[in-house]
Short mmCIF file of C-alpha atoms in Angstrom, two decimals:
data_model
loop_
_atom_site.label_atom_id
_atom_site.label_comp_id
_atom_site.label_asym_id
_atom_site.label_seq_id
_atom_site.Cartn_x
_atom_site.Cartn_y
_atom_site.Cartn_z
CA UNK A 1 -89.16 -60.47 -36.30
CA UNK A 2 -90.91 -60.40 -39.71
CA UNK A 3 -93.73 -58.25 -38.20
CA UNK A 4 -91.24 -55.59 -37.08
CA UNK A 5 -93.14 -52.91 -38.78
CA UNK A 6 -96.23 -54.00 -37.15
CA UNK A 7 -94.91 -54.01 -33.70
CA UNK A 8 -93.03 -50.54 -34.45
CA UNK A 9 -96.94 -49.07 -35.43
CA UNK A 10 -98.35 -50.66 -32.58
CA UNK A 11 -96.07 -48.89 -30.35
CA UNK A 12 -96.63 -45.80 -31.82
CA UNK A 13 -99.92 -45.44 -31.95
CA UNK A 14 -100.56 -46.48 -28.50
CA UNK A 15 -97.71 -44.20 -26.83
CA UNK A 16 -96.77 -44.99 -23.07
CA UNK A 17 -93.88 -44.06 -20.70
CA UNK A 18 -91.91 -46.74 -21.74
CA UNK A 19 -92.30 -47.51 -25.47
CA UNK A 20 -89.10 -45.64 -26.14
CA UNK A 21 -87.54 -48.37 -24.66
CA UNK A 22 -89.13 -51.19 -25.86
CA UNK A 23 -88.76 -49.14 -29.50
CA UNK A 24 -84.52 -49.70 -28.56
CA UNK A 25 -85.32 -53.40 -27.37
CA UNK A 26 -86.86 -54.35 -30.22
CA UNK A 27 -83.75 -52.91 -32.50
CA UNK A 28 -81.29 -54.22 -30.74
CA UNK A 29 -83.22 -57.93 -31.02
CA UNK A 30 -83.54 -56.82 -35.18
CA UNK A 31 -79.59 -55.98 -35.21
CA UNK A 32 -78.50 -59.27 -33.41
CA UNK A 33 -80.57 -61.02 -36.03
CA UNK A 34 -79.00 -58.95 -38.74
CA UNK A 35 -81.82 -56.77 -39.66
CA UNK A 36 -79.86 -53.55 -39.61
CA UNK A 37 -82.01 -51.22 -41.32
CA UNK A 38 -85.00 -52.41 -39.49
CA UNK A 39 -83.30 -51.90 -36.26
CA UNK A 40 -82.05 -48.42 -37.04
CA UNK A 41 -85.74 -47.24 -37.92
CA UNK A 42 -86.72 -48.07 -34.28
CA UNK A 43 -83.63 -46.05 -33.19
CA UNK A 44 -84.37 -43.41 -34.56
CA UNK A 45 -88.14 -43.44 -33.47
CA UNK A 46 -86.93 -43.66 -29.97
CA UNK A 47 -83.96 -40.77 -30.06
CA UNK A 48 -84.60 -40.88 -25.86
CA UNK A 49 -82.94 -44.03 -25.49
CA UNK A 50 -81.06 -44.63 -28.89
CA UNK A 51 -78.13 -42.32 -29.24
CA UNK A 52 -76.95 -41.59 -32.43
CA UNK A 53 -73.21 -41.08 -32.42
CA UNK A 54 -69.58 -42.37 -33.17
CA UNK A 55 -67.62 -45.40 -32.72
CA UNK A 56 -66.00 -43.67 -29.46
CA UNK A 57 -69.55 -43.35 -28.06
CA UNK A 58 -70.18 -46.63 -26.18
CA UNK A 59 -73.84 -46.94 -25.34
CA UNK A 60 -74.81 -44.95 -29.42
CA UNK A 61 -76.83 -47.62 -31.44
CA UNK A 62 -76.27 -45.69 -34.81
CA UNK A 63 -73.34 -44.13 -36.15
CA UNK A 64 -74.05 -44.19 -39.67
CA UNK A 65 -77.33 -44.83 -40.86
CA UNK A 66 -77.77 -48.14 -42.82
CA UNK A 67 -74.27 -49.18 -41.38
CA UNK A 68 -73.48 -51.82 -38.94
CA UNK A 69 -71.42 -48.79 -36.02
CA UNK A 70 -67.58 -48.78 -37.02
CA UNK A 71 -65.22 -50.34 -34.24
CA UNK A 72 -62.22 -49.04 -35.71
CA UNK A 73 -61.11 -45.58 -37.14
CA UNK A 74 -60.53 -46.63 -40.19
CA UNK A 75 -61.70 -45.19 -43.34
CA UNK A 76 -61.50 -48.56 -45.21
CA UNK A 77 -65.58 -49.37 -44.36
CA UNK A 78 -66.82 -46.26 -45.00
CA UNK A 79 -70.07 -46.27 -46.94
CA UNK A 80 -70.49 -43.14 -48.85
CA UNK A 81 -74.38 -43.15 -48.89
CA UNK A 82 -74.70 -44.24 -45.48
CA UNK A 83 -72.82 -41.04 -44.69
CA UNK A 84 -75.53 -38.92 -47.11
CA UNK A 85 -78.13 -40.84 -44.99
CA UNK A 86 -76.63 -39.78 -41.79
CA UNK A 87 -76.69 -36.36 -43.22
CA UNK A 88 -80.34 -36.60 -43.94
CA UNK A 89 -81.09 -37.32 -40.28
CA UNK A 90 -79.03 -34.75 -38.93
CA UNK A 91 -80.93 -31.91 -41.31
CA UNK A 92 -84.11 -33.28 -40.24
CA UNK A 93 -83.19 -32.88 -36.62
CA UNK A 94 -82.15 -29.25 -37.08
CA UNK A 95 -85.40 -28.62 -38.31
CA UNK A 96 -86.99 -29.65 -34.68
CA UNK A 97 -87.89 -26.40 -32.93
CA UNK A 98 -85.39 -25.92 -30.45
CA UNK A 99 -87.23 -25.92 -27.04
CA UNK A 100 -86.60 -22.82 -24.55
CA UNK A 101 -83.30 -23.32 -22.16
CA UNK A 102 -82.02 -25.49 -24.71
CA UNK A 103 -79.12 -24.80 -27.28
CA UNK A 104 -80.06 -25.34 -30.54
CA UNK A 105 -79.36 -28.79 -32.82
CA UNK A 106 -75.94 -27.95 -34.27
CA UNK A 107 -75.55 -31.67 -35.65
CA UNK A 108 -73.32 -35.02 -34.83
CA UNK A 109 -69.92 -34.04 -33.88
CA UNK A 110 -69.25 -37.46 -35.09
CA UNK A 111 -70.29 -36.81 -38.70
CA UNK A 112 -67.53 -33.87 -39.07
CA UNK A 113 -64.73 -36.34 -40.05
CA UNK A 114 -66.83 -38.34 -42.38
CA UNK A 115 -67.81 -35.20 -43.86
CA UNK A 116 -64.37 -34.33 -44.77
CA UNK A 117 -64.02 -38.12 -45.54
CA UNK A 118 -66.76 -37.19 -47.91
CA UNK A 119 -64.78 -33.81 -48.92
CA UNK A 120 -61.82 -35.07 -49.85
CA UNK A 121 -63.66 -37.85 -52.04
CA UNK A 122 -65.18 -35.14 -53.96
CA UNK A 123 -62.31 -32.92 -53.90
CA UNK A 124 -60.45 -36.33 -56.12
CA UNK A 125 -63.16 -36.85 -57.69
CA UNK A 126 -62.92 -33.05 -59.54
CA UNK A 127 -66.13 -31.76 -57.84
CA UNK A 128 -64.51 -28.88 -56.18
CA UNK A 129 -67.23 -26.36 -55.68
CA UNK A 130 -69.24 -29.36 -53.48
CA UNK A 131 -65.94 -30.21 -51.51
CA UNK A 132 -65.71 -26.66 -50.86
CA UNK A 133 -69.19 -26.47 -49.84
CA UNK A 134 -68.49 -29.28 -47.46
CA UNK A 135 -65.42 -27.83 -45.75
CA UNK A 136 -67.55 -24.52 -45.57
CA UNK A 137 -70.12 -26.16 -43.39
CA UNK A 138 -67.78 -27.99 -41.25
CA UNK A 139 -65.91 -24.97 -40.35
CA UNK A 140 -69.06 -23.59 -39.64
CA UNK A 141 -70.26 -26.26 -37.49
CA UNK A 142 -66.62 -26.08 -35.86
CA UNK A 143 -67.43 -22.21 -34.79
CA UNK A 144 -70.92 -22.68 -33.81
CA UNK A 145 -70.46 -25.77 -31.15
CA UNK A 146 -69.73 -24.27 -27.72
CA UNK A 147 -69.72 -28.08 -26.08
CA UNK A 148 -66.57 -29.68 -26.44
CA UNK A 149 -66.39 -32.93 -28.25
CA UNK A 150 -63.99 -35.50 -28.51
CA UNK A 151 -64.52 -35.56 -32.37
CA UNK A 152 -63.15 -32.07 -32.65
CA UNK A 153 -59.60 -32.96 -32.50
CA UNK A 154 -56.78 -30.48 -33.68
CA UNK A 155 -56.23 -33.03 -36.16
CA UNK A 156 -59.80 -32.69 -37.70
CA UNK A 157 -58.82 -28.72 -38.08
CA UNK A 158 -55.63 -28.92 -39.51
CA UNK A 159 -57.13 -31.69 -42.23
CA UNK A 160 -60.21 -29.32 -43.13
CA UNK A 161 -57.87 -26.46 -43.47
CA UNK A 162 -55.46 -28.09 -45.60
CA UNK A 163 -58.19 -29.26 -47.93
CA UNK A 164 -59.88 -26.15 -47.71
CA UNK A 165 -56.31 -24.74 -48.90
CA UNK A 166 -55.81 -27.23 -51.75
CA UNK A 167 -59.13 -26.88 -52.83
CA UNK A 168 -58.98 -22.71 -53.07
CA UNK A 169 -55.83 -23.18 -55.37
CA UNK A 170 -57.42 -25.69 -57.92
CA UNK A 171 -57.59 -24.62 -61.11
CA UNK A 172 -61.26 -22.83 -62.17
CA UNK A 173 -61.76 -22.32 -58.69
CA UNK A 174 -63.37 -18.90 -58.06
CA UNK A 175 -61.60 -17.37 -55.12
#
Protein backbone atom coordinates (compact mmCIF):
# COMPACT_ATOMS: atom_id res chain seq x y z
CA UNK A 1 0.00 0.00 0.00
CA UNK A 2 2.94 2.43 0.40
CA UNK A 3 3.17 2.74 -3.44
CA UNK A 4 -0.46 3.89 -3.66
CA UNK A 5 0.47 6.90 -5.59
CA UNK A 6 2.40 4.86 -7.95
CA UNK A 7 -0.29 2.43 -8.69
CA UNK A 8 -2.93 5.45 -8.87
CA UNK A 9 -0.34 7.03 -11.90
CA UNK A 10 0.01 3.83 -13.41
CA UNK A 11 -3.61 3.56 -13.83
CA UNK A 12 -3.95 6.74 -15.17
CA UNK A 13 -1.70 6.96 -17.58
CA UNK A 14 -2.48 3.74 -19.13
CA UNK A 15 -6.46 4.24 -19.17
CA UNK A 16 -8.65 1.04 -19.91
CA UNK A 17 -12.37 0.09 -19.54
CA UNK A 18 -11.97 -0.96 -16.24
CA UNK A 19 -9.44 1.16 -14.30
CA UNK A 20 -12.30 3.06 -12.75
CA UNK A 21 -12.85 0.15 -10.92
CA UNK A 22 -9.75 -1.01 -9.95
CA UNK A 23 -9.16 3.04 -9.03
CA UNK A 24 -12.41 2.13 -6.24
CA UNK A 25 -10.66 -1.32 -5.39
CA UNK A 26 -7.65 0.00 -4.58
CA UNK A 27 -9.43 2.75 -2.09
CA UNK A 28 -11.46 0.66 -0.53
CA UNK A 29 -8.14 -1.79 0.24
CA UNK A 30 -6.35 1.95 1.43
CA UNK A 31 -9.57 2.70 3.74
CA UNK A 32 -9.68 -0.84 5.38
CA UNK A 33 -6.04 -0.26 6.14
CA UNK A 34 -6.79 3.19 7.44
CA UNK A 35 -5.34 5.26 4.76
CA UNK A 36 -8.33 7.54 4.39
CA UNK A 37 -7.04 10.31 2.47
CA UNK A 38 -5.24 8.06 0.15
CA UNK A 39 -8.34 6.16 -0.50
CA UNK A 40 -10.52 9.19 -1.11
CA UNK A 41 -7.99 10.51 -3.87
CA UNK A 42 -8.73 7.29 -5.87
CA UNK A 43 -12.46 8.03 -5.33
CA UNK A 44 -12.51 10.82 -6.58
CA UNK A 45 -10.34 9.88 -9.71
CA UNK A 46 -12.87 7.26 -10.45
CA UNK A 47 -16.34 9.46 -9.88
CA UNK A 48 -17.95 6.34 -12.29
CA UNK A 49 -17.82 3.94 -9.63
CA UNK A 50 -17.16 6.03 -6.37
CA UNK A 51 -20.19 8.00 -5.39
CA UNK A 52 -19.78 10.84 -3.43
CA UNK A 53 -22.72 11.32 -1.10
CA UNK A 54 -24.32 11.10 2.48
CA UNK A 55 -24.50 8.74 5.24
CA UNK A 56 -28.14 7.67 3.87
CA UNK A 57 -26.45 6.76 0.56
CA UNK A 58 -25.37 3.10 0.96
CA UNK A 59 -23.03 2.15 -1.83
CA UNK A 60 -21.22 6.42 -1.59
CA UNK A 61 -17.47 5.93 -0.60
CA UNK A 62 -17.10 9.71 0.38
CA UNK A 63 -19.28 11.86 2.24
CA UNK A 64 -16.96 14.31 3.47
CA UNK A 65 -13.70 14.60 2.10
CA UNK A 66 -10.80 13.69 4.51
CA UNK A 67 -13.55 12.06 6.80
CA UNK A 68 -14.07 8.50 7.58
CA UNK A 69 -18.48 8.59 5.99
CA UNK A 70 -20.73 9.46 9.14
CA UNK A 71 -23.08 6.47 10.27
CA UNK A 72 -25.11 8.54 12.37
CA UNK A 73 -26.85 12.02 12.00
CA UNK A 74 -25.23 13.50 14.43
CA UNK A 75 -23.49 16.71 14.36
CA UNK A 76 -21.07 15.71 17.20
CA UNK A 77 -18.18 14.38 14.39
CA UNK A 78 -18.46 16.97 12.17
CA UNK A 79 -15.15 18.23 10.85
CA UNK A 80 -15.39 21.76 9.81
CA UNK A 81 -12.57 21.64 7.14
CA UNK A 82 -13.54 18.42 5.85
CA UNK A 83 -16.82 20.15 5.07
CA UNK A 84 -14.68 23.27 3.23
CA UNK A 85 -12.96 20.31 1.41
CA UNK A 86 -16.16 18.81 0.35
CA UNK A 87 -17.04 22.22 -0.83
CA UNK A 88 -13.94 22.43 -2.88
CA UNK A 89 -14.90 19.28 -4.79
CA UNK A 90 -18.30 20.18 -5.38
CA UNK A 91 -17.10 23.80 -7.07
CA UNK A 92 -14.70 21.96 -9.07
CA UNK A 93 -17.37 19.68 -10.38
CA UNK A 94 -19.63 22.58 -11.37
CA UNK A 95 -16.98 23.77 -13.37
CA UNK A 96 -17.19 20.40 -15.68
CA UNK A 97 -18.98 21.38 -18.89
CA UNK A 98 -22.26 20.02 -18.60
CA UNK A 99 -22.66 17.52 -21.52
CA UNK A 100 -25.85 17.91 -23.93
CA UNK A 101 -29.19 15.98 -22.52
CA UNK A 102 -27.78 16.34 -19.24
CA UNK A 103 -28.89 18.77 -16.36
CA UNK A 104 -26.31 20.69 -15.15
CA UNK A 105 -24.01 19.95 -11.73
CA UNK A 106 -26.13 21.70 -9.09
CA UNK A 107 -23.92 20.11 -6.18
CA UNK A 108 -24.34 17.27 -3.24
CA UNK A 109 -27.73 17.40 -1.85
CA UNK A 110 -25.95 15.91 1.02
CA UNK A 111 -23.70 18.91 1.69
CA UNK A 112 -26.90 21.32 2.22
CA UNK A 113 -27.23 20.40 5.95
CA UNK A 114 -23.58 20.61 6.68
CA UNK A 115 -23.64 23.82 5.05
CA UNK A 116 -26.07 25.20 7.41
CA UNK A 117 -24.11 23.12 10.05
CA UNK A 118 -21.39 25.37 8.79
CA UNK A 119 -23.93 28.53 8.85
CA UNK A 120 -24.98 28.42 12.03
CA UNK A 121 -21.22 27.98 13.29
CA UNK A 122 -20.46 31.19 11.71
CA UNK A 123 -23.62 32.80 12.50
CA UNK A 124 -22.20 32.08 16.68
CA UNK A 125 -19.21 32.74 15.83
CA UNK A 126 -20.27 36.73 14.86
CA UNK A 127 -19.45 36.29 11.12
CA UNK A 128 -22.83 37.17 9.92
CA UNK A 129 -22.34 38.47 6.44
CA UNK A 130 -20.57 34.72 5.57
CA UNK A 131 -23.52 32.84 7.38
CA UNK A 132 -25.72 34.86 5.33
CA UNK A 133 -23.83 34.14 2.32
CA UNK A 134 -24.19 30.49 3.15
CA UNK A 135 -27.95 30.40 3.69
CA UNK A 136 -28.10 32.49 0.36
CA UNK A 137 -26.57 29.70 -1.61
CA UNK A 138 -28.45 26.98 -0.03
CA UNK A 139 -31.69 28.51 -0.77
CA UNK A 140 -30.45 28.84 -4.04
CA UNK A 141 -29.40 25.39 -4.49
CA UNK A 142 -32.91 24.49 -2.85
CA UNK A 143 -34.73 26.39 -5.98
CA UNK A 144 -32.50 25.23 -8.64
CA UNK A 145 -32.69 21.19 -7.95
CA UNK A 146 -35.66 19.80 -9.89
CA UNK A 147 -34.66 15.97 -8.65
CA UNK A 148 -35.98 15.23 -5.43
CA UNK A 149 -33.63 14.27 -2.70
CA UNK A 150 -33.99 12.76 0.46
CA UNK A 151 -31.63 15.46 1.99
CA UNK A 152 -34.15 18.14 1.22
CA UNK A 153 -36.34 17.54 4.09
CA UNK A 154 -38.97 20.22 5.29
CA UNK A 155 -36.88 20.25 8.24
CA UNK A 156 -33.70 21.45 6.31
CA UNK A 157 -36.12 24.53 5.06
CA UNK A 158 -37.59 25.53 8.08
CA UNK A 159 -33.81 25.49 9.82
CA UNK A 160 -32.28 27.67 6.85
CA UNK A 161 -35.17 30.00 7.12
CA UNK A 162 -35.04 30.47 10.69
CA UNK A 163 -31.34 31.23 10.53
CA UNK A 164 -31.74 33.17 7.60
CA UNK A 165 -34.38 35.14 9.90
CA UNK A 166 -32.10 35.47 12.95
CA UNK A 167 -29.34 36.36 10.97
CA UNK A 168 -31.33 39.45 8.98
CA UNK A 169 -32.21 40.89 12.52
CA UNK A 170 -28.57 40.90 13.98
CA UNK A 171 -27.35 43.92 14.84
CA UNK A 172 -25.05 45.80 11.84
CA UNK A 173 -26.69 43.64 9.55
CA UNK A 174 -27.49 45.51 6.30
CA UNK A 175 -30.98 44.54 5.30
Amino acid sequence: LEKWQETVAMIIANRTAGDSAALTALGDALAANGWLDAAHVCYLLSPATSLIGGAGTPAARICLLGSATPTTTSTDGIDLESVKLTELVEFAFSLAPTVKGQEPFLGFPHLQALRLYHATKLADAGHVSQASKYCEAIVNTLKATTKPSPYYTPVLVAQVKALSDRLTAAPGHDK
